[in-house]
Coordinates of C-alpha atoms in Angstrom, one line a residue:
Chain A
S6 CA 181.8 95.0 114.9
H7 CA 183.2 98.2 116.5
E8 CA 182.5 98.3 120.2
L9 CA 183.1 100.8 123.0
T10 CA 183.4 99.4 126.4
Q11 CA 182.6 101.2 129.6
P12 CA 182.5 100.1 133.2
P13 CA 178.9 99.4 134.3
S14 CA 179.1 101.7 137.3
V15 CA 181.3 104.1 139.2
S16 CA 180.6 105.1 142.7
V17 CA 181.9 108.3 144.3
S18 CA 181.3 110.5 147.3
P19 CA 180.3 114.2 146.8
G20 CA 183.4 116.3 146.3
Q21 CA 185.5 113.5 145.1
T22 CA 186.6 112.7 141.5
A23 CA 184.9 110.3 139.2
K24 CA 186.7 108.9 136.2
I25 CA 184.7 107.1 133.5
T26 CA 186.7 105.2 130.9
C27 CA 185.6 104.2 127.4
S28 CA 187.8 101.8 125.3
G29 CA 187.7 100.8 121.7
D30 CA 189.9 100.5 118.7
V31 CA 188.1 103.2 116.8
L32 CA 189.2 105.7 119.3
T33 CA 192.8 105.7 117.9
K34 CA 191.3 107.3 114.7
Q35 CA 188.1 109.0 115.8
Y36 CA 187.1 111.6 118.4
A37 CA 185.0 110.7 121.3
Y38 CA 181.8 112.4 122.5
W39 CA 180.2 112.0 125.9
Y40 CA 176.5 112.2 126.9
Q41 CA 174.8 112.5 130.3
Q42 CA 171.4 111.0 130.8
K43 CA 169.2 111.3 133.8
P44 CA 166.2 109.0 134.4
G45 CA 163.3 109.9 132.1
Q46 CA 165.2 112.5 130.2
A47 CA 166.9 112.7 126.9
P48 CA 170.8 112.6 126.8
I49 CA 172.7 115.8 126.7
L50 CA 176.2 116.4 125.2
V51 CA 178.8 117.1 127.9
M52 CA 182.1 116.6 125.9
F53 CA 183.0 116.7 122.3
K54 CA 186.1 116.0 120.3
D55 CA 187.6 114.1 123.3
T56 CA 188.4 117.2 125.4
E57 CA 186.1 120.1 124.4
R58 CA 183.3 121.2 126.7
P59 CA 180.1 122.6 125.3
S60 CA 178.8 125.9 126.5
G61 CA 176.8 125.6 129.7
I62 CA 178.6 122.4 130.9
P63 CA 180.3 123.0 134.2
E64 CA 184.1 123.2 134.3
R65 CA 184.3 120.2 136.6
F66 CA 183.7 118.0 133.5
S67 CA 186.9 117.3 131.5
G68 CA 188.0 114.8 129.0
S69 CA 191.3 113.1 128.1
T70 CA 192.5 110.4 125.7
S71 CA 195.3 107.9 125.6
G72 CA 195.6 105.3 122.8
T73 CA 192.4 103.3 122.7
T74 CA 190.9 104.7 125.8
V75 CA 189.2 108.0 126.4
T76 CA 188.2 109.3 130.0
L77 CA 185.5 111.6 131.2
T78 CA 186.5 113.1 134.5
I79 CA 184.1 114.8 136.9
S80 CA 186.1 116.7 139.6
G81 CA 184.3 117.8 142.7
V82 CA 181.3 115.5 142.0
Q83 CA 177.9 116.9 143.0
A84 CA 174.7 115.2 143.7
D85 CA 173.3 116.5 140.3
D86 CA 176.0 114.4 138.5
D87 CA 174.3 111.2 139.4
A88 CA 173.3 109.9 136.0
D89 CA 174.2 107.5 133.2
Y90 CA 177.1 108.5 130.9
F91 CA 177.6 107.2 127.3
C92 CA 180.6 107.7 125.1
Q93 CA 180.2 107.7 121.3
A94 CA 182.4 107.7 118.3
S95 CA 182.2 107.4 114.5
A96 CA 182.8 104.0 113.0
P97 CA 183.6 103.0 109.4
G98 CA 181.0 103.3 106.8
G99 CA 179.4 106.4 108.1
S100 CA 178.0 104.7 111.2
Y101 CA 178.1 105.7 114.9
V102 CA 178.7 103.5 117.9
F103 CA 177.8 104.2 121.5
G104 CA 179.5 102.9 124.6
T105 CA 177.8 100.4 126.9
G106 CA 177.1 103.1 129.4
T107 CA 178.2 103.8 133.0
K108 CA 176.0 104.6 135.9
V109 CA 177.6 107.2 138.2
N110 CA 176.4 106.7 141.7
V111 CA 176.9 109.7 143.9
L112 CA 176.9 108.3 147.5
Chain B
E2 CA 164.7 128.2 121.7
V3 CA 166.5 125.4 119.8
Q4 CA 164.2 122.4 120.0
L5 CA 163.5 119.1 118.4
V6 CA 160.0 117.5 118.8
E7 CA 159.4 113.9 117.8
S8 CA 156.0 112.4 117.1
G9 CA 154.4 109.3 115.6
G10 CA 155.2 106.7 118.1
G11 CA 152.7 104.1 119.4
L12 CA 151.8 100.5 119.9
V13 CA 151.9 98.3 116.8
K14 CA 152.0 94.6 116.0
P15 CA 155.0 92.8 114.5
G16 CA 155.2 93.3 110.8
D17 CA 153.4 96.7 111.0
S18 CA 154.7 100.0 109.7
L19 CA 155.1 103.3 111.4
R20 CA 156.4 106.8 110.4
L21 CA 158.1 109.0 113.0
S22 CA 158.5 112.7 112.5
C23 CA 160.9 115.1 114.0
A24 CA 160.2 118.8 113.8
A25 CA 163.0 121.4 114.3
F26 CA 162.5 124.7 115.9
G27 CA 164.7 127.7 116.7
F28 CA 167.6 127.2 114.3
T29 CA 168.3 127.0 110.6
F30 CA 167.6 123.4 109.8
S31 CA 169.0 122.8 106.3
P32 CA 172.8 123.0 107.1
Y33 CA 172.7 120.2 109.7
G34 CA 172.9 116.4 109.4
M35 CA 170.3 114.7 111.5
N36 CA 170.2 111.4 113.3
W37 CA 167.8 108.9 114.8
V38 CA 169.0 107.2 118.0
R39 CA 166.9 104.7 119.9
Q40 CA 167.0 103.3 123.5
A41 CA 165.2 100.1 124.4
P42 CA 163.7 100.0 127.9
G43 CA 166.4 99.9 130.5
K44 CA 169.1 99.6 127.8
G45 CA 171.8 101.8 126.3
L46 CA 171.8 104.1 123.3
E47 CA 171.8 102.6 119.7
W48 CA 172.4 104.7 116.6
V49 CA 169.8 104.0 114.0
S50 CA 170.3 106.3 111.0
T51 CA 171.9 109.5 109.7
I52 CA 171.0 111.8 106.9
G53 CA 173.1 114.7 105.5
P54 CA 172.0 118.3 105.2
S55 CA 170.8 118.0 101.6
S56 CA 170.1 114.2 101.9
G57 CA 173.5 113.8 100.1
Y58 CA 174.4 111.0 102.4
I59 CA 172.3 108.4 104.3
F60 CA 173.5 105.6 106.6
Y61 CA 171.8 103.0 108.5
A62 CA 172.6 100.5 111.3
D63 CA 172.8 97.0 110.2
S64 CA 169.9 96.1 112.5
V65 CA 167.4 98.4 110.5
K66 CA 169.0 98.3 107.0
G67 CA 166.4 97.4 104.4
R68 CA 163.5 98.1 106.8
F69 CA 163.9 101.7 107.8
T70 CA 164.1 104.8 105.6
I71 CA 165.2 108.2 106.7
S72 CA 164.3 111.3 104.8
R73 CA 164.0 115.0 105.4
D74 CA 162.1 118.0 104.1
N75 CA 164.1 121.2 104.6
A76 CA 161.2 123.4 103.5
K77 CA 159.3 122.1 106.5
N78 CA 162.1 121.6 108.9
V79 CA 161.3 118.0 109.4
V80 CA 163.1 114.7 109.4
Y81 CA 161.3 111.4 109.1
L82 CA 161.9 107.7 109.9
E83 CA 159.8 105.3 108.0
M84 CA 159.8 102.0 109.7
Q85 CA 158.6 98.9 108.1
T86 CA 158.4 95.2 109.0
L87 CA 158.7 96.1 112.7
R88 CA 160.0 93.6 115.2
V89 CA 159.5 93.1 118.8
E90 CA 163.2 94.2 119.2
D91 CA 162.5 97.5 117.6
T92 CA 160.7 98.4 120.8
A93 CA 162.4 101.6 122.1
V94 CA 162.3 105.4 122.6
Y95 CA 163.3 107.0 119.4
Y96 CA 165.3 110.2 119.7
C97 CA 165.9 112.7 116.9
T98 CA 169.3 114.5 117.2
R99 CA 171.1 117.3 115.5
E100 CA 174.6 116.7 114.3
A101 CA 177.1 119.3 115.1
E102 CA 180.4 118.5 116.9
G103 CA 178.6 115.6 118.3
M104 CA 174.8 115.2 118.8
D105 CA 174.3 118.6 120.4
V106 CA 170.5 118.8 120.4
W107 CA 168.2 115.9 121.3
G108 CA 164.4 115.7 121.2
Q109 CA 162.4 114.3 124.1
G110 CA 161.9 111.1 122.3
T111 CA 158.8 109.1 121.1
M112 CA 158.1 105.6 122.3
V113 CA 157.5 102.8 119.8
T114 CA 156.2 99.5 121.2
V115 CA 156.0 96.4 119.0
S116 CA 153.9 93.7 120.6

């Protein structure tokens, strides 16, 4: 099966930079997408096609890619960024796969 | 306002059936592919199924293939998920999502509990 692996958690102080990685073989052929989910809420799209930011998403969110790993970077972390983050990509056969999820703890 | 509203969730017994609906508002529904994504309590996101704009393509996760059926009615701006032979492990919040450069619109979700 196709898997996307993320670190379970990342802790960061306000104003610092958080980097969330997502690794998987499919990422060499497919774009990655990132979603933010706060407790009790539906996810929202914060990054598409590896590095593109949807309208309304703050500029402090950025994306990068290298080989089998994509990274979501949050620069100048704010308390409001405390949330779960999931990567997602297309997989063969028309399916989609989500990453294991990363909890960003803003200290 | 662009919005997706799911309905139809509830508490059922193993082996029962349930049909979820997702109504779309605030955008032209027919050109978009639509997905169902679920999230078990305290767990991550799991893609369930995708349907193309004119139902021209349909895909299912292996975990639901043969038990779930996705469909849509473009005249009513609704996408459905018919779930049969439900299992305890199907317990989750089910989200409907719009497909456009990623899943750019999500509904609020509807809870399905199989117990």
